[in-house]
mmCIF file of C-alpha atoms in Angstrom:
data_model
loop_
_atom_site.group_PDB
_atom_site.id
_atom_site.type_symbol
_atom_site.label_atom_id
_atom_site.label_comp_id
_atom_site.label_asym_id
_atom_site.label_seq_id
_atom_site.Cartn_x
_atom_site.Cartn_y
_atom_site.Cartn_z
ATOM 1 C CA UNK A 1 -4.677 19.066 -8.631
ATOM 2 C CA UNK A 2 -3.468 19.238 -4.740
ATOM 3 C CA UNK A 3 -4.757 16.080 -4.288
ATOM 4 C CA UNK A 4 -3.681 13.969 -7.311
ATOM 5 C CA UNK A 5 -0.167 15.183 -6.611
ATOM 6 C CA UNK A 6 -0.137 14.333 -3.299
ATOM 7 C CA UNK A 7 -1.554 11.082 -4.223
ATOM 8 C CA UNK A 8 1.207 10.317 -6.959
ATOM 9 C CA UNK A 9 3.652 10.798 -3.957
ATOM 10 C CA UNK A 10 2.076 8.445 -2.038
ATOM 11 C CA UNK A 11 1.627 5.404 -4.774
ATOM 12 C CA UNK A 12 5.408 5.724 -5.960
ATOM 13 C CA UNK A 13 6.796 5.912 -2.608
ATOM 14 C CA UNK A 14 8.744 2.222 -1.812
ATOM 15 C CA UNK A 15 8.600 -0.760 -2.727
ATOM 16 C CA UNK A 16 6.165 -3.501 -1.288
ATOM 17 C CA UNK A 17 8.650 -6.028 0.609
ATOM 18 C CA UNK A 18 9.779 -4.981 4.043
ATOM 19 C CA UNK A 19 13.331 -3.927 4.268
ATOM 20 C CA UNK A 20 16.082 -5.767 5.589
ATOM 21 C CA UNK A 21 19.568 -6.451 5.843
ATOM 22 C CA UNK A 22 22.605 -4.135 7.356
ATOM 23 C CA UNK A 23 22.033 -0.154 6.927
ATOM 24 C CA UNK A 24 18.046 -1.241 6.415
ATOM 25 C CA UNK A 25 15.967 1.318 8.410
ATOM 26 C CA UNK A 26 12.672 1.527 9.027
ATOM 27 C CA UNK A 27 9.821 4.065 8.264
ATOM 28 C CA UNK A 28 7.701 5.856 11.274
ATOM 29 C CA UNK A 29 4.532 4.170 11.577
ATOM 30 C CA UNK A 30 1.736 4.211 15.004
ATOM 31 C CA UNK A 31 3.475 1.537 17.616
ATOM 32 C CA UNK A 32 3.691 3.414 20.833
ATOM 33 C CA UNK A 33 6.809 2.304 22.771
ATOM 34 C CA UNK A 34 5.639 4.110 25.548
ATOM 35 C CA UNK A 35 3.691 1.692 27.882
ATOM 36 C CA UNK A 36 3.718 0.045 30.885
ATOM 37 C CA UNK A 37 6.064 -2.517 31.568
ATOM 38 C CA UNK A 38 5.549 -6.333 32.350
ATOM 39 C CA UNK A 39 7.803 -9.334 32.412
ATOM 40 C CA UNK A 40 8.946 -11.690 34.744
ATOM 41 C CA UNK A 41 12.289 -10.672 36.165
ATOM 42 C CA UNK A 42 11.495 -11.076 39.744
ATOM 43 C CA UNK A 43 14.634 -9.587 41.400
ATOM 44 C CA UNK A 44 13.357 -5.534 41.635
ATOM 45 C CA UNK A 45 9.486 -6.461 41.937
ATOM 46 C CA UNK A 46 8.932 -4.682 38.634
ATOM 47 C CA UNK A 47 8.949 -7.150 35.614
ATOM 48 C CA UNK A 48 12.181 -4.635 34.689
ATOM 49 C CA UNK A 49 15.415 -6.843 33.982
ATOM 50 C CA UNK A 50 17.769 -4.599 35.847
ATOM 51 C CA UNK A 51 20.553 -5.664 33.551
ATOM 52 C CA UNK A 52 19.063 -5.185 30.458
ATOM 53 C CA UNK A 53 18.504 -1.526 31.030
ATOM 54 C CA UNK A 54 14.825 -1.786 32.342
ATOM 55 C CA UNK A 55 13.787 -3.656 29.486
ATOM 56 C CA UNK A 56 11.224 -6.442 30.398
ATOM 57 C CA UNK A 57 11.363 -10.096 29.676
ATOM 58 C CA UNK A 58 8.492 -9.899 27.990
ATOM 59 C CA UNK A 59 6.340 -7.564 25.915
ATOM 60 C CA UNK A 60 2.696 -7.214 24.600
ATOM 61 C CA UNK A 61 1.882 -5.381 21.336
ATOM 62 C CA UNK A 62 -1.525 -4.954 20.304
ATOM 63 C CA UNK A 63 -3.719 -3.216 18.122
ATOM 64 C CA UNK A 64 -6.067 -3.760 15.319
ATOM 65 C CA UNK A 65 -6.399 -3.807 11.543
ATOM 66 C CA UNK A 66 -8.832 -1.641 9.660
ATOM 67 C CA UNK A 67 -9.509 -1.591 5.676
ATOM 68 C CA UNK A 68 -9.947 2.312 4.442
ATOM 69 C CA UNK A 69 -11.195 3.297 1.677
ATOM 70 C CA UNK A 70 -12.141 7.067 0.450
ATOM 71 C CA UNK A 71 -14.766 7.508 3.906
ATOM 72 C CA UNK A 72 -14.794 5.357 5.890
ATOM 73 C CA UNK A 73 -12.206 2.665 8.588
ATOM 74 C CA UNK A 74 -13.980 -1.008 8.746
ATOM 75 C CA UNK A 75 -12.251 -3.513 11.590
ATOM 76 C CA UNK A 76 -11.230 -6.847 9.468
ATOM 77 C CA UNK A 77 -11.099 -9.906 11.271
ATOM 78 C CA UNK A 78 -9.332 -12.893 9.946
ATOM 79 C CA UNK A 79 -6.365 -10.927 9.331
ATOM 80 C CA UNK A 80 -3.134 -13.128 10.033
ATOM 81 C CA UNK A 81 -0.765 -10.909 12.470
ATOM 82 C CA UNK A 82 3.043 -11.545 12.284
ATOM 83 C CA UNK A 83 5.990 -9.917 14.294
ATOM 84 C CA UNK A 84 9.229 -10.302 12.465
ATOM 85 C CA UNK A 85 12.782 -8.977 13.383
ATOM 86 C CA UNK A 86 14.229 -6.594 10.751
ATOM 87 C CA UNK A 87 17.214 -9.472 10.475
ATOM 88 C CA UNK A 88 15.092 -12.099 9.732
ATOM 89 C CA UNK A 89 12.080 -11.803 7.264
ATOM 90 C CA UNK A 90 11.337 -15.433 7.358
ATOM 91 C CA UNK A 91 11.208 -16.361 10.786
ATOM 92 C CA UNK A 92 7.755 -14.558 12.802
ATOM 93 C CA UNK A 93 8.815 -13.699 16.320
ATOM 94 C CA UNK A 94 4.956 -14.355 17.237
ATOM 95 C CA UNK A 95 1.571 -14.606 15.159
ATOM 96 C CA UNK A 96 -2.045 -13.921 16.093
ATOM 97 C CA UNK A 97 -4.824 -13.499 13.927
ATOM 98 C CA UNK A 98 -7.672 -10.805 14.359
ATOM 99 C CA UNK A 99 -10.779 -11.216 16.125
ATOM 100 C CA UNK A 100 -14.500 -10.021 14.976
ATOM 101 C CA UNK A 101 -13.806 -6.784 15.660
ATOM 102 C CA UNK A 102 -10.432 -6.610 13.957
ATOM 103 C CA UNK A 103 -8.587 -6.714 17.653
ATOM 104 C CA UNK A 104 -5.133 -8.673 17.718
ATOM 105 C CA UNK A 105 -2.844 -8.912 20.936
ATOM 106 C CA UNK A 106 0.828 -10.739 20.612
ATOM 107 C CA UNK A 107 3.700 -11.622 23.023
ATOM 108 C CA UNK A 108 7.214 -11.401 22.537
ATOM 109 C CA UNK A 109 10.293 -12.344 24.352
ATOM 110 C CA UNK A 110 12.659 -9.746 24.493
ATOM 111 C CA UNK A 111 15.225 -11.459 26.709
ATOM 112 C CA UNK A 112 15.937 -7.822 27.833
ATOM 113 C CA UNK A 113 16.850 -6.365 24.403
ATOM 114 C CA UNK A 114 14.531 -4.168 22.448
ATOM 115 C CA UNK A 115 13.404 -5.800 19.236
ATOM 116 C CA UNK A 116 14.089 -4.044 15.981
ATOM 117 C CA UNK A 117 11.386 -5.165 13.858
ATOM 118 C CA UNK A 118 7.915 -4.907 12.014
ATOM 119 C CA UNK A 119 4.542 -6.476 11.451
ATOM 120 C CA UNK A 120 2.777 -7.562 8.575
ATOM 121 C CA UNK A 121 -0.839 -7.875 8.705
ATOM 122 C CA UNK A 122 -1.900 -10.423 5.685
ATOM 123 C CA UNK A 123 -5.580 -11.275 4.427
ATOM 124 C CA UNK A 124 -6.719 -12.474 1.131
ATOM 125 C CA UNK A 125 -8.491 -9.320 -0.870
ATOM 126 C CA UNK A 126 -6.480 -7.096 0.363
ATOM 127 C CA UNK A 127 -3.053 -5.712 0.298
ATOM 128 C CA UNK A 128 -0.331 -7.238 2.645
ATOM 129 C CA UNK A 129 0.475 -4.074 5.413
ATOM 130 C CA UNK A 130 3.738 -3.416 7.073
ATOM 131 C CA UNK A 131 3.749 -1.724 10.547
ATOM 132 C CA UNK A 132 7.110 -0.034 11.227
ATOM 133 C CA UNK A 133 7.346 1.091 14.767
ATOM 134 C CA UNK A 134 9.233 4.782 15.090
ATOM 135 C CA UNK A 135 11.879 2.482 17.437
ATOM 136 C CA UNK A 136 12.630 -0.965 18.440
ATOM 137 C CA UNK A 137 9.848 -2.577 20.524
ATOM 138 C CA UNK A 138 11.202 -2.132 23.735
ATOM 139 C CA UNK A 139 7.670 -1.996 26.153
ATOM 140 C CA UNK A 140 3.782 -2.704 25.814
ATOM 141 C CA UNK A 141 1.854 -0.997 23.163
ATOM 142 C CA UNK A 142 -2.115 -1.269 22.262
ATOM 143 C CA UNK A 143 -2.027 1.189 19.406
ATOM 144 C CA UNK A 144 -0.314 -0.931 16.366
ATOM 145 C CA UNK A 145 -2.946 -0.144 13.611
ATOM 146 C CA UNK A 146 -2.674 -2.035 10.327
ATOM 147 C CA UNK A 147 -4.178 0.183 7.811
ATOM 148 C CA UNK A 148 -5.070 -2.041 5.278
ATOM 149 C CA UNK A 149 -6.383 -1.330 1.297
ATOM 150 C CA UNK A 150 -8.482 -3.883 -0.686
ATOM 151 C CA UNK A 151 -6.226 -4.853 -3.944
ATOM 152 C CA UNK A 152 -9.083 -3.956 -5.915
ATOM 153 C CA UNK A 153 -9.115 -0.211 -4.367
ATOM 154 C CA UNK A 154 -4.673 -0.582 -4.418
ATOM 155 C CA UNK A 155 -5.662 -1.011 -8.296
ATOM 156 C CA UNK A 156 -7.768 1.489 -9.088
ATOM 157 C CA UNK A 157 -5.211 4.126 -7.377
ATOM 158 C CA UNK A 158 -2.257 2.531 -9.204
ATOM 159 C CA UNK A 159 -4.591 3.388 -12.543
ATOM 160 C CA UNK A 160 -5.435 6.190 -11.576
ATOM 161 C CA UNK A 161 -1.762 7.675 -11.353
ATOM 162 C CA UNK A 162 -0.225 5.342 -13.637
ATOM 163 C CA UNK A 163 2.309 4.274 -11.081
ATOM 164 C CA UNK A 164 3.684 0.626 -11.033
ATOM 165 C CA UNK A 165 2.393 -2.054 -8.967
ATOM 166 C CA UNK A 166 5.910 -3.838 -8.024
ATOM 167 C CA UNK A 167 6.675 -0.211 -6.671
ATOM 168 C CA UNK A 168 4.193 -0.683 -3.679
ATOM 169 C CA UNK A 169 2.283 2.374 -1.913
ATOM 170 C CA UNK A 170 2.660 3.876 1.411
ATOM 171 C CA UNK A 171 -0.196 5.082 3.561
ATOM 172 C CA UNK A 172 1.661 7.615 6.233
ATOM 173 C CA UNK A 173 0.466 9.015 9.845
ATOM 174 C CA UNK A 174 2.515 11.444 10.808
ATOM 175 C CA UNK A 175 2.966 11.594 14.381
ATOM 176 C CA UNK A 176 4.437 14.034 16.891
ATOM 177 C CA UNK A 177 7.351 13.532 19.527
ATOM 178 C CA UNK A 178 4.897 12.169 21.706
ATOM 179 C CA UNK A 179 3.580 9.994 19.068
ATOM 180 C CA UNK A 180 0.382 11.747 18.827
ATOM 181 C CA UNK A 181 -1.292 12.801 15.109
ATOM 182 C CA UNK A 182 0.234 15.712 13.768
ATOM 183 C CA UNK A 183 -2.617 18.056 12.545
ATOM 184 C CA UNK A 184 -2.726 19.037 9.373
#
């Protein structure tokens, strides 16, 4: 019964389009904006734009997309990659698609302000993925996983709970402080 419950949660938790607009916030999801700097600011040697607070001119996120199901994570490649700025769902900051192994690397230019923003991760048979970094991009990260759910799978736990498909589902890591995965 544990499980089922925890399940219902889960499939009634928000709604499938990415939030936007004033007051919009985003949920915590596994984009580390811990990393190592780069850019191209010459003027302190450290591809820091010393009047933007350290944040570089440019940024890399990337990461990879996985389908789960019950067991088992399986890379997907041919997954379309899109970063988007929470103030602008229609406009992708950058795009990349994934490789064989479901790998995916983008750039963005910052022009030394962090980005507030998400990614969606989008390939036919499955369920379009939102990645909500716990803060706005504001430095490299290589760990932006897009869990991804096959619709047929997305069905069969809608059924199974009798929750609505325009109400969307939410698949959560929990992370620490130091973004690591909170055991349970």
């Amino acid at each position: 019964m544990t499980n089922r419950l925890l399940l219902a949660l889960v499939l009634v938790g928000c709604s499938a389009p990415a939030p936007s607009g004033p007051g919009a916030e985003p949920a915590d999801a596994g984009v580390n904006t811990g990393g190592s700097n780069t850019g191209s600011d010459p003027t302190d040697g450290s591809g820091s734009n010393p009047s933007s607070g350290g944040i570089p001119d440019t940024i890399t996120i990337s990461g990879q997309a996985i389908v789960q199901d019950q067991t088992t994570e399986t890379p997907q490649s041919g997954v379309a990659i899109a970063v988007y700025a929470s103030s602008d769902d229609s406009t992708a900051l950058a795009t990349a698609t994934t490789d064989g192994s479901g790998n995916y690397s983008v750039t963005l230019t910052t022009n030394g302000q962090a980005i507030d923003g998400y990614i969606k991760a989008t390939k036919s048979g499955l369920v379009d993925t939102y990645v909500y970094p716990p803060a706005p991009m504001a430095s490299d990260s290589s760990t932006a996983t897009a869990s991804m759910i096959s619709t047929s799978n997305y069905s069969e736990l809608v059924g199974i709970e009798g929750a609505s498909t325009s109400k969307g589902m939410i698949i959560l890591d929990v992370l620490d402080s130091t973004l690591s995965p909170v055991q349970a």
